[in-house]
Amino acid sequence: MPSKEELKQRILALKREKNAVILAHNYQIPDIQDIADFLGDSLALAIKAKETEADVIVFCGVDFMAETAAILNPDKKVIIPDTGAKCPLAAMVNPEELKRMKEEHPNAAVVSYVNTTAETKALSDYCCTSANAVKVVESIPEKEIIFTPDRNLGAYVKRHVKDKEIILWPGFCATHDSLTVEDFTAIKREHPEAEIMVHPECRPEVIDIADHVFSTEGMVKYARASDKREFIVGTEKDMAYRLKKENPKKVFYAIDRAVCPPMKKTGLENLLEALEKMGPVVKIPEKTAEKARIPIERMIAIGRGEMTS
Ligand code: 13P
């Protein structure tokens, strides 16, 4: 069995040989975070995927992120080390049901969180991420919006956008939706100076007690700039690894049971194997990709629009 160090050296050598770039989400395990060329939230990674000059994109994240990279780069090879890394939230939209909903609301624009399948994106007018959901909804002319699939992110958008009628799809992220007010108050009792940062996929009552609501990259930016020293991290637990690494003088309290299982499917072994075999390759039928590209490009053009509370 090769050591971790040997695996890392082989990954780096193959990456150079194949002119590949390794993009990794902030929830990846520490070994993957350490070896990635770019770490980020969904929006930052979509932008990197669009801008890269590499021939091959190795995506360490979940299916919808790799699919977004493939849709934006029809001429590049996009590889995902484990095809079982599927986001359960993205699977919560049934395209036939979405088509029916669109028929029932012919004047509504469909805004889909980037955590959706390519098929759902192809049925959508706009995509958004947690970093720009409010800005995307504010920027569109339609008064009626069908928001898929995360009901908590949709409810968060509703708090900030009062002049639209927003119809929520009943989806949720099990990792964030299971976080409770008590999870945070228990840590806060021990560390009263700590600020609470949460992801907008958390439930409304958790949003109510948070000091800040951010995408994962929003948390990185805020923690870096803040003169506070202690933070409670209301999202997937490995987010705290990046925060600690980049801010060694600050303290971050993670919620240890906040684990996203599909994000843990990528490790050094299957990353190396993916580079050796140049696969599994992410393939999207061209017709679907063509339609899905439109809402993704719109989202990228709108850019970041993080709220501060
Ligand atoms: P971010 O875009 O904020 O990193 O969130 C991605 C995600 O899937 C959260 O569950």
mmCIF file of C-alpha atoms and ligand atoms in Angstrom:
data_model
loop_
_atom_site.group_PDB
_atom_site.id
_atom_site.type_symbol
_atom_site.label_atom_id
_atom_site.label_comp_id
_atom_site.label_asym_id
_atom_site.label_seq_id
_atom_site.Cartn_x
_atom_site.Cartn_y
_atom_site.Cartn_z
ATOM 1 C CA MET A 1 0.000 0.000 0.000
ATOM 2 C CA PRO A 2 1.544 3.327 -1.011
ATOM 3 C CA SER A 3 1.762 5.955 1.729
ATOM 4 C CA LYS A 4 -0.287 9.146 1.603
ATOM 5 C CA GLU A 5 2.818 11.042 0.565
ATOM 6 C CA GLU A 6 3.481 8.624 -2.323
ATOM 7 C CA LEU A 7 -0.146 8.884 -3.454
ATOM 8 C CA LYS A 8 0.075 12.681 -3.396
ATOM 9 C CA GLN A 9 3.329 12.693 -5.391
ATOM 10 C CA ARG A 10 1.826 10.393 -8.033
ATOM 11 C CA ILE A 11 -1.320 12.531 -8.266
ATOM 12 C CA LEU A 12 0.730 15.696 -8.745
ATOM 13 C CA ALA A 13 2.983 14.084 -11.380
ATOM 14 C CA LEU A 14 0.033 12.710 -13.385
ATOM 15 C CA LYS A 15 -1.820 15.992 -13.096
ATOM 16 C CA ARG A 16 1.119 17.801 -14.718
ATOM 17 C CA GLU A 17 1.556 15.119 -17.377
ATOM 18 C CA LYS A 18 -2.131 15.277 -18.407
ATOM 19 C CA ASN A 19 -2.464 19.067 -18.058
ATOM 20 C CA ALA A 20 -5.269 18.550 -15.548
ATOM 21 C CA VAL A 21 -6.635 20.895 -12.900
ATOM 22 C CA ILE A 22 -8.060 19.613 -9.600
ATOM 23 C CA LEU A 23 -11.092 21.569 -8.413
ATOM 24 C CA ALA A 24 -12.377 20.699 -4.933
ATOM 25 C CA HIS A 25 -15.329 21.798 -2.870
ATOM 26 C CA ASN A 26 -14.877 23.130 0.668
ATOM 27 C CA TYR A 27 -16.528 19.973 2.106
ATOM 28 C CA GLN A 28 -13.867 17.603 0.758
ATOM 29 C CA ILE A 29 -11.743 15.656 3.225
ATOM 30 C CA PRO A 30 -8.527 17.407 4.371
ATOM 31 C CA ASP A 31 -6.213 15.298 2.117
ATOM 32 C CA ILE A 32 -8.151 16.397 -0.964
ATOM 33 C CA GLN A 33 -8.330 20.017 0.205
ATOM 34 C CA ASP A 34 -4.536 19.972 0.596
ATOM 35 C CA ILE A 35 -3.845 18.675 -2.899
ATOM 36 C CA ALA A 36 -6.440 20.686 -4.863
ATOM 37 C CA ASP A 37 -5.460 23.494 -7.235
ATOM 38 C CA PHE A 38 -8.587 25.413 -6.301
ATOM 39 C CA LEU A 39 -10.930 25.112 -3.346
ATOM 40 C CA GLY A 40 -14.213 26.916 -3.252
ATOM 41 C CA ASP A 41 -17.977 27.045 -3.036
ATOM 42 C CA SER A 42 -20.254 26.052 -5.917
ATOM 43 C CA LEU A 43 -20.125 29.479 -7.542
ATOM 44 C CA ALA A 44 -16.340 29.894 -7.316
ATOM 45 C CA LEU A 45 -15.797 26.409 -8.730
ATOM 46 C CA ALA A 46 -18.227 26.978 -11.623
ATOM 47 C CA ILE A 47 -16.347 30.181 -12.475
ATOM 48 C CA LYS A 48 -12.960 28.401 -12.251
ATOM 49 C CA ALA A 49 -14.271 25.584 -14.440
ATOM 50 C CA LYS A 50 -15.336 28.120 -17.053
ATOM 51 C CA GLU A 51 -12.002 29.959 -16.971
ATOM 52 C CA THR A 52 -9.516 27.102 -16.812
ATOM 53 C CA GLU A 53 -7.012 26.515 -19.582
ATOM 54 C CA ALA A 54 -6.338 22.930 -18.485
ATOM 55 C CA ASP A 55 -7.351 20.125 -20.868
ATOM 56 C CA VAL A 56 -8.831 18.010 -18.091
ATOM 57 C CA ILE A 57 -10.900 19.028 -15.064
ATOM 58 C CA VAL A 58 -10.872 16.588 -12.169
ATOM 59 C CA PHE A 59 -13.820 17.485 -9.977
ATOM 60 C CA CYS A 60 -13.641 16.532 -6.303
ATOM 61 C CA GLY A 61 -17.149 17.287 -5.142
ATOM 62 C CA VAL A 62 -20.575 15.913 -5.998
ATOM 63 C CA ASP A 63 -22.324 15.081 -9.273
ATOM 64 C CA PHE A 64 -24.077 18.386 -9.967
ATOM 65 C CA MET A 65 -20.810 20.327 -9.568
ATOM 66 C CA ALA A 66 -18.963 18.117 -12.059
ATOM 67 C CA GLU A 67 -21.963 18.282 -14.411
ATOM 68 C CA THR A 68 -21.936 22.085 -14.258
ATOM 69 C CA ALA A 69 -18.230 22.054 -15.178
ATOM 70 C CA ALA A 70 -18.961 19.680 -18.092
ATOM 71 C CA ILE A 71 -21.864 21.816 -19.350
ATOM 72 C CA LEU A 72 -19.625 24.898 -19.316
ATOM 73 C CA ASN A 73 -16.781 23.051 -21.070
ATOM 74 C CA PRO A 74 -18.172 20.897 -23.870
ATOM 75 C CA ASP A 75 -14.686 20.507 -25.393
ATOM 76 C CA LYS A 76 -12.911 19.449 -22.214
ATOM 77 C CA LYS A 77 -12.729 16.200 -20.345
ATOM 78 C CA VAL A 78 -14.411 16.444 -16.922
ATOM 79 C CA ILE A 79 -13.694 13.588 -14.550
ATOM 80 C CA ILE A 80 -15.332 12.701 -11.236
ATOM 81 C CA PRO A 81 -13.346 10.190 -9.117
ATOM 82 C CA ASP A 82 -16.474 8.441 -7.752
ATOM 83 C CA THR A 83 -19.722 8.419 -9.728
ATOM 84 C CA GLY A 84 -21.544 7.515 -6.497
ATOM 85 C CA ALA A 85 -20.924 11.043 -5.165
ATOM 86 C CA LYS A 86 -24.515 12.094 -5.752
ATOM 87 C CA CYS A 87 -26.167 15.060 -4.014
ATOM 88 C CA PRO A 88 -29.483 13.798 -2.529
ATOM 89 C CA LEU A 89 -30.944 17.313 -2.715
ATOM 90 C CA ALA A 90 -30.368 17.462 -6.493
ATOM 91 C CA ALA A 91 -32.290 14.179 -6.823
ATOM 92 C CA MET A 92 -35.374 15.698 -5.145
ATOM 93 C CA VAL A 93 -36.724 17.313 -8.307
ATOM 94 C CA ASN A 94 -38.805 15.123 -10.557
ATOM 95 C CA PRO A 95 -38.636 16.782 -14.020
ATOM 96 C CA GLU A 96 -42.186 15.690 -14.906
ATOM 97 C CA GLU A 97 -43.523 17.349 -11.761
ATOM 98 C CA LEU A 98 -41.560 20.490 -12.543
ATOM 99 C CA LYS A 99 -43.046 20.552 -16.055
ATOM 100 C CA ARG A 100 -46.540 20.293 -14.517
ATOM 101 C CA MET A 101 -45.793 23.116 -12.111
ATOM 102 C CA LYS A 102 -44.580 25.298 -14.986
ATOM 103 C CA GLU A 103 -47.848 24.627 -16.830
ATOM 104 C CA GLU A 104 -49.833 25.621 -13.739
ATOM 105 C CA HIS A 105 -47.822 28.872 -13.440
ATOM 106 C CA PRO A 106 -47.175 29.946 -17.049
ATOM 107 C CA ASN A 107 -45.935 33.411 -16.027
ATOM 108 C CA ALA A 108 -43.450 32.198 -13.450
ATOM 109 C CA ALA A 109 -39.678 32.121 -13.907
ATOM 110 C CA VAL A 110 -37.987 28.965 -12.675
ATOM 111 C CA VAL A 111 -34.953 29.629 -10.476
ATOM 112 C CA SER A 112 -33.054 26.463 -9.640
ATOM 113 C CA TYR A 113 -30.340 26.123 -7.093
ATOM 114 C CA VAL A 114 -27.189 24.829 -8.745
ATOM 115 C CA ASN A 115 -27.707 21.675 -6.621
ATOM 116 C CA THR A 116 -29.908 20.190 -9.363
ATOM 117 C CA THR A 117 -29.472 17.689 -12.171
ATOM 118 C CA ALA A 118 -28.660 18.847 -15.710
ATOM 119 C CA GLU A 119 -32.216 17.881 -16.672
ATOM 120 C CA THR A 120 -33.691 20.209 -14.030
ATOM 121 C CA LYS A 121 -31.357 23.013 -15.107
ATOM 122 C CA ALA A 122 -32.520 22.507 -18.690
ATOM 123 C CA LEU A 123 -36.085 23.239 -17.492
ATOM 124 C CA SER A 124 -34.988 26.359 -15.562
ATOM 125 C CA ASP A 125 -34.649 30.023 -16.499
ATOM 126 C CA TYR A 126 -31.929 30.863 -13.975
ATOM 127 C CA CYS A 127 -29.559 29.034 -11.693
ATOM 128 C CA CYS A 128 -28.304 30.401 -8.407
ATOM 129 C CA THR A 129 -26.001 29.278 -5.634
ATOM 130 C CA SER A 130 -26.087 30.028 -1.925
ATOM 131 C CA ALA A 131 -23.754 32.963 -2.699
ATOM 132 C CA ASN A 132 -26.182 34.793 -4.976
ATOM 133 C CA ALA A 133 -29.719 33.387 -4.571
ATOM 134 C CA VAL A 134 -31.132 36.712 -3.310
ATOM 135 C CA LYS A 135 -29.346 38.715 -6.005
ATOM 136 C CA VAL A 136 -30.522 36.377 -8.774
ATOM 137 C CA VAL A 137 -34.184 36.517 -7.663
ATOM 138 C CA GLU A 138 -34.024 40.314 -7.206
ATOM 139 C CA SER A 139 -32.552 40.772 -10.660
ATOM 140 C CA ILE A 140 -35.254 39.054 -12.707
ATOM 141 C CA PRO A 141 -38.318 40.826 -14.096
ATOM 142 C CA GLU A 142 -40.930 38.137 -13.400
ATOM 143 C CA LYS A 143 -43.012 38.636 -10.256
ATOM 144 C CA GLU A 144 -43.781 34.967 -9.832
ATOM 145 C CA ILE A 145 -40.917 32.553 -9.154
ATOM 146 C CA ILE A 146 -40.794 28.765 -8.861
ATOM 147 C CA PHE A 147 -37.769 28.107 -6.648
ATOM 148 C CA THR A 148 -36.274 24.594 -6.680
ATOM 149 C CA PRO A 149 -35.299 22.453 -4.846
ATOM 150 C CA ASP A 150 -34.187 23.723 -1.404
ATOM 151 C CA ARG A 151 -37.111 25.045 0.678
ATOM 152 C CA ASN A 152 -34.796 26.522 3.311
ATOM 153 C CA LEU A 153 -32.716 28.513 0.824
ATOM 154 C CA GLY A 154 -35.990 29.563 -0.831
ATOM 155 C CA ALA A 155 -37.408 30.718 2.524
ATOM 156 C CA TYR A 156 -34.198 32.684 3.120
ATOM 157 C CA VAL A 157 -34.638 34.398 -0.269
ATOM 158 C CA LYS A 158 -38.259 35.219 0.670
ATOM 159 C CA ARG A 159 -37.058 37.085 3.777
ATOM 160 C CA HIS A 160 -35.025 39.419 1.603
ATOM 161 C CA VAL A 161 -37.200 39.742 -1.495
ATOM 162 C CA LYS A 162 -40.639 41.016 -0.562
ATOM 163 C CA ASP A 163 -42.046 42.020 -3.923
ATOM 164 C CA LYS A 164 -42.198 38.561 -5.536
ATOM 165 C CA GLU A 165 -44.409 35.579 -5.091
ATOM 166 C CA ILE A 166 -42.012 32.696 -4.508
ATOM 167 C CA ILE A 167 -43.332 29.145 -4.792
ATOM 168 C CA LEU A 168 -41.072 26.744 -2.897
ATOM 169 C CA TRP A 169 -40.192 23.219 -3.972
ATOM 170 C CA PRO A 170 -40.293 20.976 -0.880
ATOM 171 C CA GLY A 171 -36.659 19.766 -1.057
ATOM 172 C CA PHE A 172 -33.989 20.009 1.619
ATOM 173 C CA CYS A 173 -30.390 19.063 2.367
ATOM 174 C CA ALA A 174 -30.521 16.405 5.096
ATOM 175 C CA THR A 175 -27.152 17.526 6.502
ATOM 176 C CA HIS A 176 -28.186 21.159 7.010
ATOM 177 C CA ASP A 177 -31.865 20.540 7.703
ATOM 178 C CA SER A 178 -30.963 18.335 10.682
ATOM 179 C CA LEU A 179 -29.027 21.102 12.458
ATOM 180 C CA THR A 180 -31.021 22.439 15.415
ATOM 181 C CA VAL A 181 -31.041 25.617 17.467
ATOM 182 C CA GLU A 182 -29.846 23.479 20.382
ATOM 183 C CA ASP A 183 -26.730 22.408 18.399
ATOM 184 C CA PHE A 184 -25.697 26.043 18.308
ATOM 185 C CA THR A 185 -26.834 27.174 21.749
ATOM 186 C CA ALA A 186 -24.943 24.269 23.356
ATOM 187 C CA ILE A 187 -21.650 25.440 21.776
ATOM 188 C CA LYS A 188 -22.505 29.075 22.480
ATOM 189 C CA ARG A 189 -22.976 28.319 26.195
ATOM 190 C CA GLU A 190 -19.380 27.000 26.284
ATOM 191 C CA HIS A 191 -17.990 29.757 24.043
ATOM 192 C CA PRO A 192 -20.151 32.862 24.522
ATOM 193 C CA GLU A 193 -17.836 35.080 22.443
ATOM 194 C CA ALA A 194 -18.138 32.897 19.333
ATOM 195 C CA GLU A 195 -20.095 34.246 16.364
ATOM 196 C CA ILE A 196 -22.554 31.891 14.678
ATOM 197 C CA MET A 197 -22.133 31.546 10.868
ATOM 198 C CA VAL A 198 -24.636 29.288 9.116
ATOM 199 C CA HIS A 199 -25.354 28.131 5.581
ATOM 200 C CA PRO A 200 -28.716 29.232 4.084
ATOM 201 C CA GLU A 201 -29.712 25.563 3.649
ATOM 202 C CA CYS A 202 -30.324 25.570 7.432
ATOM 203 C CA ARG A 203 -33.863 25.749 8.802
ATOM 204 C CA PRO A 204 -35.505 29.168 9.376
ATOM 205 C CA GLU A 205 -35.302 28.885 13.178
ATOM 206 C CA VAL A 206 -31.524 28.318 12.885
ATOM 207 C CA ILE A 207 -31.229 31.309 10.523
ATOM 208 C CA ASP A 208 -33.057 33.350 13.213
ATOM 209 C CA ILE A 209 -30.378 32.750 15.841
ATOM 210 C CA ALA A 210 -27.354 33.080 13.494
ATOM 211 C CA ASP A 211 -25.121 36.143 13.422
ATOM 212 C CA HIS A 212 -24.356 35.590 9.732
ATOM 213 C CA VAL A 213 -25.706 33.542 6.827
ATOM 214 C CA PHE A 214 -23.135 32.735 4.173
ATOM 215 C CA SER A 215 -22.216 30.355 1.374
ATOM 216 C CA THR A 216 -19.141 28.323 2.264
ATOM 217 C CA GLU A 217 -16.856 30.784 0.464
ATOM 218 C CA GLY A 218 -18.697 33.639 2.190
ATOM 219 C CA MET A 219 -17.667 32.068 5.506
ATOM 220 C CA VAL A 220 -14.023 31.981 4.363
ATOM 221 C CA LYS A 221 -14.099 35.637 3.323
ATOM 222 C CA TYR A 222 -15.881 36.800 6.467
ATOM 223 C CA ALA A 223 -13.649 34.869 8.892
ATOM 224 C CA ARG A 224 -10.531 36.175 7.153
ATOM 225 C CA ALA A 225 -11.625 39.828 7.346
ATOM 226 C CA SER A 226 -13.279 39.776 10.783
ATOM 227 C CA ASP A 227 -11.500 40.947 13.909
ATOM 228 C CA LYS A 228 -13.466 38.372 15.945
ATOM 229 C CA ARG A 229 -11.522 35.335 17.123
ATOM 230 C CA GLU A 230 -14.085 32.553 17.585
ATOM 231 C CA PHE A 231 -16.704 31.192 15.217
ATOM 232 C CA ILE A 232 -19.306 28.430 15.257
ATOM 233 C CA VAL A 233 -19.470 26.872 11.787
ATOM 234 C CA GLY A 234 -23.041 25.915 10.833
ATOM 235 C CA THR A 235 -22.376 23.727 7.816
ATOM 236 C CA GLU A 236 -20.564 20.504 6.848
ATOM 237 C CA LYS A 237 -17.855 19.734 9.398
ATOM 238 C CA ASP A 238 -14.824 19.703 7.042
ATOM 239 C CA MET A 239 -15.457 23.347 6.221
ATOM 240 C CA ALA A 240 -13.733 24.035 9.535
ATOM 241 C CA TYR A 241 -10.511 22.426 8.225
ATOM 242 C CA ARG A 242 -10.083 25.104 5.571
ATOM 243 C CA LEU A 243 -11.084 27.877 7.985
ATOM 244 C CA LYS A 244 -8.537 26.712 10.587
ATOM 245 C CA LYS A 245 -5.767 26.242 8.035
ATOM 246 C CA GLU A 246 -6.198 29.747 6.631
ATOM 247 C CA ASN A 247 -6.729 31.430 10.009
ATOM 248 C CA PRO A 248 -4.374 29.702 12.458
ATOM 249 C CA LYS A 249 -4.878 32.340 15.147
ATOM 250 C CA LYS A 250 -8.673 31.996 15.123
ATOM 251 C CA VAL A 251 -10.838 29.238 16.593
ATOM 252 C CA PHE A 252 -13.608 27.427 14.687
ATOM 253 C CA TYR A 253 -16.144 25.122 16.309
ATOM 254 C CA ALA A 254 -17.622 22.581 13.888
ATOM 255 C CA ILE A 255 -20.706 20.442 14.491
ATOM 256 C CA ASP A 256 -19.177 16.974 14.212
ATOM 257 C CA ARG A 257 -22.320 15.155 13.116
ATOM 258 C CA ALA A 258 -22.827 17.571 10.187
ATOM 259 C CA VAL A 259 -21.424 15.217 7.549
ATOM 260 C CA CYS A 260 -22.303 15.187 3.835
ATOM 261 C CA PRO A 261 -21.761 11.480 2.932
ATOM 262 C CA PRO A 262 -21.361 11.901 -0.864
ATOM 263 C CA MET A 263 -18.662 14.542 -0.319
ATOM 264 C CA LYS A 264 -16.622 11.898 1.540
ATOM 265 C CA LYS A 265 -16.542 9.473 -1.384
ATOM 266 C CA THR A 266 -13.460 11.067 -2.896
ATOM 267 C CA GLY A 267 -10.092 10.120 -1.442
ATOM 268 C CA LEU A 268 -6.473 10.050 -2.611
ATOM 269 C CA GLU A 269 -6.806 6.491 -3.967
ATOM 270 C CA ASN A 270 -9.765 7.073 -6.280
ATOM 271 C CA LEU A 271 -8.427 10.482 -7.267
ATOM 272 C CA LEU A 272 -5.176 8.802 -8.397
ATOM 273 C CA GLU A 273 -7.091 6.056 -10.200
ATOM 274 C CA ALA A 274 -9.227 8.670 -12.002
ATOM 275 C CA LEU A 275 -6.076 10.394 -13.258
ATOM 276 C CA GLU A 276 -4.520 7.093 -14.326
ATOM 277 C CA LYS A 277 -7.617 5.924 -16.207
ATOM 278 C CA MET A 278 -8.771 9.410 -17.299
ATOM 279 C CA GLY A 279 -12.251 8.527 -16.100
ATOM 280 C CA PRO A 280 -15.061 8.227 -15.143
ATOM 281 C CA VAL A 281 -15.868 11.021 -17.586
ATOM 282 C CA VAL A 282 -18.960 13.159 -16.944
ATOM 283 C CA LYS A 283 -21.214 13.080 -20.006
ATOM 284 C CA ILE A 284 -24.321 15.197 -20.527
ATOM 285 C CA PRO A 285 -26.500 14.691 -23.628
ATOM 286 C CA GLU A 286 -25.765 17.665 -25.906
ATOM 287 C CA LYS A 287 -29.420 18.800 -26.153
ATOM 288 C CA THR A 288 -29.756 18.885 -22.362
ATOM 289 C CA ALA A 289 -26.372 20.606 -21.981
ATOM 290 C CA GLU A 290 -27.317 23.295 -24.500
ATOM 291 C CA LYS A 291 -30.474 24.177 -22.554
ATOM 292 C CA ALA A 292 -28.839 23.876 -19.130
ATOM 293 C CA ARG A 293 -25.969 26.173 -20.143
ATOM 294 C CA ILE A 294 -28.310 29.184 -20.414
ATOM 295 C CA PRO A 295 -29.383 29.423 -16.718
ATOM 296 C CA ILE A 296 -25.826 28.609 -15.573
ATOM 297 C CA GLU A 297 -24.299 31.355 -17.733
ATOM 298 C CA ARG A 298 -26.929 33.799 -16.435
ATOM 299 C CA MET A 299 -25.988 32.914 -12.878
ATOM 300 C CA ILE A 300 -22.282 33.463 -13.561
ATOM 301 C CA ALA A 301 -23.014 36.815 -15.219
ATOM 302 C CA ILE A 302 -24.980 37.951 -12.132
ATOM 303 C CA GLY A 303 -22.017 37.015 -9.903
ATOM 304 C CA ARG A 304 -21.655 37.006 -6.152
ATOM 305 C CA GLY A 305 -24.218 38.726 -3.971
ATOM 306 C CA GLU A 306 -23.653 37.525 -0.462
ATOM 307 C CA MET A 307 -25.900 38.969 2.264
ATOM 308 C CA THR A 308 -24.305 39.778 5.618
ATOM 309 C CA SER A 309 -27.072 38.508 7.866
HETATM 310 P P1 13P B 1 -21.800 26.296 -1.275
HETATM 311 O O1 13P B 1 -22.052 26.689 -2.686
HETATM 312 O O2 13P B 1 -22.144 27.365 -0.278
HETATM 313 O O3 13P B 1 -20.403 25.809 -1.084
HETATM 314 O O4 13P B 1 -22.783 25.104 -0.906
HETATM 315 C C1 13P B 1 -22.732 23.918 -1.599
HETATM 316 C C2 13P B 1 -23.609 22.904 -1.009
HETATM 317 O O5 13P B 1 -23.916 21.933 -1.656
HETATM 318 C C3 13P B 1 -24.119 23.089 0.340
HETATM 319 O O6 13P B 1 -24.745 21.950 0.818
#
